Coordinates of N, CA and C and ligand atoms in Angstrom, one line a residue:
X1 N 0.8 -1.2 0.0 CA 0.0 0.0 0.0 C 0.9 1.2 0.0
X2 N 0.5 2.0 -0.8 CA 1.5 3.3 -1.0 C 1.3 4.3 0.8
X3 N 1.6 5.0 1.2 CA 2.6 5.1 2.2 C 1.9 6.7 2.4
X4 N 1.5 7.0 3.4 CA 1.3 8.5 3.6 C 1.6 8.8 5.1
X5 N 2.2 10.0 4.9 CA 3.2 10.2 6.4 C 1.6 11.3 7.8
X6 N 1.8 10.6 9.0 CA 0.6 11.1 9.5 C 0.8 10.9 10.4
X7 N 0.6 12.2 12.0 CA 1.0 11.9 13.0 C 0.6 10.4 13.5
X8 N 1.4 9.8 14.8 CA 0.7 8.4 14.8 C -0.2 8.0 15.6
X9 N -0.8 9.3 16.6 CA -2.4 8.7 17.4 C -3.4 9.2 16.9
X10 N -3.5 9.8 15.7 CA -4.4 10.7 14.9 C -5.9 10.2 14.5
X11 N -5.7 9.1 15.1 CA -7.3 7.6 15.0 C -7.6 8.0 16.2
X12 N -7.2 8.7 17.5 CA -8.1 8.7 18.2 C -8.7 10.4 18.5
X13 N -10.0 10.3 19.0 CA -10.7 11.4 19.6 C -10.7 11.8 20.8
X14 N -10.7 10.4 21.4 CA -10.8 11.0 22.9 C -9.0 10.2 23.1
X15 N -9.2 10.9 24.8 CA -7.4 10.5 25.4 C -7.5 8.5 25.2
X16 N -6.6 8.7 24.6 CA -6.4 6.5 24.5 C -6.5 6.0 25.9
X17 N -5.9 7.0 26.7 CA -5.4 5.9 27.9 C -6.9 5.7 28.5
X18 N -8.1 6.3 28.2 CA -9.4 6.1 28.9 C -10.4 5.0 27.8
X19 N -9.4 4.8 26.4 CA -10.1 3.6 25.9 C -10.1 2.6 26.1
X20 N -11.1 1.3 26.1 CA -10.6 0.3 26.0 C -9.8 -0.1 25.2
X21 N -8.8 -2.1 25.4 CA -8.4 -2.3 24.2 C -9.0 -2.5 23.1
X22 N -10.2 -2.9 23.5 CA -11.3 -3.0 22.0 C -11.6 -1.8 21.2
X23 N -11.7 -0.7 21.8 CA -11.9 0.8 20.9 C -10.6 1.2 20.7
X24 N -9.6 0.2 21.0 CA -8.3 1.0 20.8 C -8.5 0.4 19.4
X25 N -8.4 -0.9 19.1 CA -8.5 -1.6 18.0 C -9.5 -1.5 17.1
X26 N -10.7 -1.2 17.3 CA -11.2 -0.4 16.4 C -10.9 0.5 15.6
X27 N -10.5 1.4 16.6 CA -9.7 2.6 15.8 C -8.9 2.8 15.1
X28 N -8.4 1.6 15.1 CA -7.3 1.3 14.1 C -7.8 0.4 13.0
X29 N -8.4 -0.5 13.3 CA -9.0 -0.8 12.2 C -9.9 0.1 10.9
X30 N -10.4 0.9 11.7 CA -11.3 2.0 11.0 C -10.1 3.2 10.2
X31 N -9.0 3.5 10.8 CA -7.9 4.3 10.5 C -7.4 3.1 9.0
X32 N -6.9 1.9 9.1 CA -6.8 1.0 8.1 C -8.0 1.2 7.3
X33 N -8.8 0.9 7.4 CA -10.1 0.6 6.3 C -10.4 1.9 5.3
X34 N -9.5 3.2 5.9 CA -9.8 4.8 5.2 C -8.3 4.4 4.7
X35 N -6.9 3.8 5.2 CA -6.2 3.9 3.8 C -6.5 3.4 3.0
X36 N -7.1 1.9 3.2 CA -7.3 0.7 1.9 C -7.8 2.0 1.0
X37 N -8.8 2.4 1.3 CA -9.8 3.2 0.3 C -9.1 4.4 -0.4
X38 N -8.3 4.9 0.4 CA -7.3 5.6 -0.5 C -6.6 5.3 -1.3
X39 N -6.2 4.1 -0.8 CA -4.5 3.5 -1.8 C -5.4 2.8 -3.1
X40 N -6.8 2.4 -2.6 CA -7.6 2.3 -4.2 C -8.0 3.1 -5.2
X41 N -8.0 4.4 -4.1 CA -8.9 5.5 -5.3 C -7.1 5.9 -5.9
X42 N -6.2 6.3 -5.3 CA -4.2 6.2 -6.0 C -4.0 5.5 -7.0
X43 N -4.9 4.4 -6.9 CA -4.1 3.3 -7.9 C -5.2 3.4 -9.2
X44 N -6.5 4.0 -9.0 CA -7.8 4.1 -9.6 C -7.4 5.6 -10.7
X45 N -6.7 6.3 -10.1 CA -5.8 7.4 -10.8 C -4.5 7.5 -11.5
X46 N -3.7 6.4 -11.1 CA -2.5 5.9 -11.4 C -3.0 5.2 -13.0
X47 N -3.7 4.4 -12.7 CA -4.5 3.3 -13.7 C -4.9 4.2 -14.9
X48 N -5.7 5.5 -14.6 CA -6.7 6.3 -15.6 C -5.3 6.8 -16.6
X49 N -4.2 7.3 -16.3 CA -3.4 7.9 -16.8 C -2.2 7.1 -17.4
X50 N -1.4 5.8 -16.8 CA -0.4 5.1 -17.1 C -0.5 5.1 -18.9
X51 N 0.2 5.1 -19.2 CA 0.0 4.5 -20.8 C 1.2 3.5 -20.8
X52 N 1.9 3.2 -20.0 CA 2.5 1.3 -20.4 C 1.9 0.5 -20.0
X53 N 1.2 -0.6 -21.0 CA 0.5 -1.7 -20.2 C 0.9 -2.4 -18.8
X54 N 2.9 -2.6 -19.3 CA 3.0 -3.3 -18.2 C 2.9 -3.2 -17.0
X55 N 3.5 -1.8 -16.6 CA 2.9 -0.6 -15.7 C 1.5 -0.7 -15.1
X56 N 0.4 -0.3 -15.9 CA -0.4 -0.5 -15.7 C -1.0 -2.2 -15.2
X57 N -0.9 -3.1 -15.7 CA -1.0 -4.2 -15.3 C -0.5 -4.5 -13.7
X58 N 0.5 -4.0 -13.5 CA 0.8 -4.5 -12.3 C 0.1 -3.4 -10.8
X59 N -0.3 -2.4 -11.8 CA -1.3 -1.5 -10.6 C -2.1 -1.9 -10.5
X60 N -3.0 -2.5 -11.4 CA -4.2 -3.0 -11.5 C -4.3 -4.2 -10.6
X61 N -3.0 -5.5 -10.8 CA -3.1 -6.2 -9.6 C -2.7 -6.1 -8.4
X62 N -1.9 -4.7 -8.1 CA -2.5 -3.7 -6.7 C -3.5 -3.3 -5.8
X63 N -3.7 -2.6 -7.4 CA -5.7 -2.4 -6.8 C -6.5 -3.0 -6.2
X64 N -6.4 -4.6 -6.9 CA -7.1 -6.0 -6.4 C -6.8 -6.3 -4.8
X65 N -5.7 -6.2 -5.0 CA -5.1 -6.5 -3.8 C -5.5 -5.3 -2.3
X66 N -5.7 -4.5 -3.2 CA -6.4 -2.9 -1.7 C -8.2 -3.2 -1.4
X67 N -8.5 -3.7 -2.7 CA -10.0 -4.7 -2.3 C -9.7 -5.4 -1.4
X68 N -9.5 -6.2 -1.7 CA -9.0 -7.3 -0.3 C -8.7 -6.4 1.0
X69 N -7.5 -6.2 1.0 CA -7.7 -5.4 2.0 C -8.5 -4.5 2.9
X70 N -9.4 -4.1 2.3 CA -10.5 -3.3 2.6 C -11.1 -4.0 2.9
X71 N -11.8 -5.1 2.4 CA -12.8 -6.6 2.4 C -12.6 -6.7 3.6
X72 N -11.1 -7.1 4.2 CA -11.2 -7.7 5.3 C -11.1 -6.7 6.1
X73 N -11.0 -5.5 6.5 CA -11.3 -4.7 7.3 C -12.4 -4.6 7.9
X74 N -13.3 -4.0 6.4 CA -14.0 -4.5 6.7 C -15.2 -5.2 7.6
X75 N -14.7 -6.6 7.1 CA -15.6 -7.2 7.4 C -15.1 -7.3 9.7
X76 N -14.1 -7.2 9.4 CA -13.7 -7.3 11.2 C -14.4 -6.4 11.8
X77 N -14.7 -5.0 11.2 CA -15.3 -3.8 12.0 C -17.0 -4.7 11.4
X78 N -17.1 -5.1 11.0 CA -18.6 -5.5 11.1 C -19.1 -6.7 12.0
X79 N -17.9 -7.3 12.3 CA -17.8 -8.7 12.5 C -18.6 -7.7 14.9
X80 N -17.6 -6.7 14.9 CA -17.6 -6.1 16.1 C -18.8 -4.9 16.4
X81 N -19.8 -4.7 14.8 CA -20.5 -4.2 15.1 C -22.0 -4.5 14.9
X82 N -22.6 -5.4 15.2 CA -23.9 -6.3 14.3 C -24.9 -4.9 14.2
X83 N -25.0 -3.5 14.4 CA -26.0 -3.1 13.8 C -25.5 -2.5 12.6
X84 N -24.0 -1.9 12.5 CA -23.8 -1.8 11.2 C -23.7 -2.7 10.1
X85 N -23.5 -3.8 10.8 CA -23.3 -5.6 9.5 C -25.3 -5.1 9.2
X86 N -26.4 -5.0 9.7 CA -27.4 -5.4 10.2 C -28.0 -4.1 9.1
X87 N -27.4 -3.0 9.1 CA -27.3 -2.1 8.2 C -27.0 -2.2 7.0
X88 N -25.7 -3.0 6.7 CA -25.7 -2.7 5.8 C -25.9 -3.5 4.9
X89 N -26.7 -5.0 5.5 CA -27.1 -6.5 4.6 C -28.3 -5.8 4.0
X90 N -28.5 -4.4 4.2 CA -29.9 -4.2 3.4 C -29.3 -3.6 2.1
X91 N -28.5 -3.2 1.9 CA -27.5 -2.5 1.1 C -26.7 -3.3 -0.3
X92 N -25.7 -3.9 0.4 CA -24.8 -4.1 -0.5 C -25.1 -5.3 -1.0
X93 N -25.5 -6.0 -2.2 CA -25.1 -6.5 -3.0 C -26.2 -6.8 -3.5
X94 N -27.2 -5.8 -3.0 CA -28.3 -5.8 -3.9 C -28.7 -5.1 -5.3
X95 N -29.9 -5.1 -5.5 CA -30.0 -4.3 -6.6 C -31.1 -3.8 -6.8
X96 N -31.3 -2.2 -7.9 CA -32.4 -1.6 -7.3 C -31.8 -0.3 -6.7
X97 N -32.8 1.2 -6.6 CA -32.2 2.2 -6.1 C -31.4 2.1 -4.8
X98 N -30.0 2.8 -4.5 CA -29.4 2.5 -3.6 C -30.0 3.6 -2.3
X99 N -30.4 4.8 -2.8 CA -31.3 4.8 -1.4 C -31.8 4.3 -1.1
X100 N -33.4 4.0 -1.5 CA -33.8 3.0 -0.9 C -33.7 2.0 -0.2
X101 N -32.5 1.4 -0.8 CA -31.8 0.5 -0.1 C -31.5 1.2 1.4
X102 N -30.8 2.1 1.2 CA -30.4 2.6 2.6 C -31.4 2.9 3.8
X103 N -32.5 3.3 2.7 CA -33.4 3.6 3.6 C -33.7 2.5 4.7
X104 N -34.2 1.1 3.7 CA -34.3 0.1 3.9 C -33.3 -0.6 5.7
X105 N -32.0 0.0 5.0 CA -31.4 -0.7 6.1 C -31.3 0.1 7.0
X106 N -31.2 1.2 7.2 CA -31.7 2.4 8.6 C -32.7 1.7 9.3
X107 N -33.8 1.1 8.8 CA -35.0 0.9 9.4 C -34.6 -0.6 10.1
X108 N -33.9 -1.7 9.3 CA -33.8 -3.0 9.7 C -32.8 -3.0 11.1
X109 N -31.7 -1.4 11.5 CA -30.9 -1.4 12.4 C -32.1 -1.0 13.7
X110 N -32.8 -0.6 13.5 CA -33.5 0.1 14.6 C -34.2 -0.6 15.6
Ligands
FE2_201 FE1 -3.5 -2.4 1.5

């Protein structure tokens, strides 16, 4: 994953020492899950402009690889949160307007 320089408690809001270790690790997870998504939209820009295939080819199997990454992010912050998992089974991988959808799963968390 390409590399961005940033102080290093910058995931948290409140003082750490008064979090748990579970919201400490959330917050890190959730800090992970916003690079994945960056180093995809980098590689999604890198991609639009490259003009060597080979170049390109090998971002692309980058990119695949920051899915993943993300996937499993993820899915661990959902795994720790069942109203957002519960949220967002109304959502993703369906089909059909995506509000709706949302709407949909607002209502199923409640
Ligand atoms: Fe990554």
């Amino acid at each position: 994953m390409p590399q961005t320089i940033t102080m290093g408690f910058d995931q948290y809001h409140e003082p750490p020492e008064e979090l748990s270790q579970d919201t400490r690790t959330f917050a890190r997870m959730i800090a992970s899950l916003t690079e994945e998504a960056e180093a995809i939209n980098w590689y999604e820009q890198r991609i639009s402009i490259e003009k060597d295939k080979q170049a390109k080819a090998i971002m692309e199997n980058a990119q695949q690889e920051e899915f993943k990454h993300f996937g499993m992010d993820l899915e661990f912050l959902l795994r720790k949160k069942p109203k957002w998992r519960e949220t967002l089974q109304s959502i993703l991988f369906q089909q059909g307007d995506i509000v709706k959808l949302g709407e949909k799963g607002e209502e199923a968390a409640e």
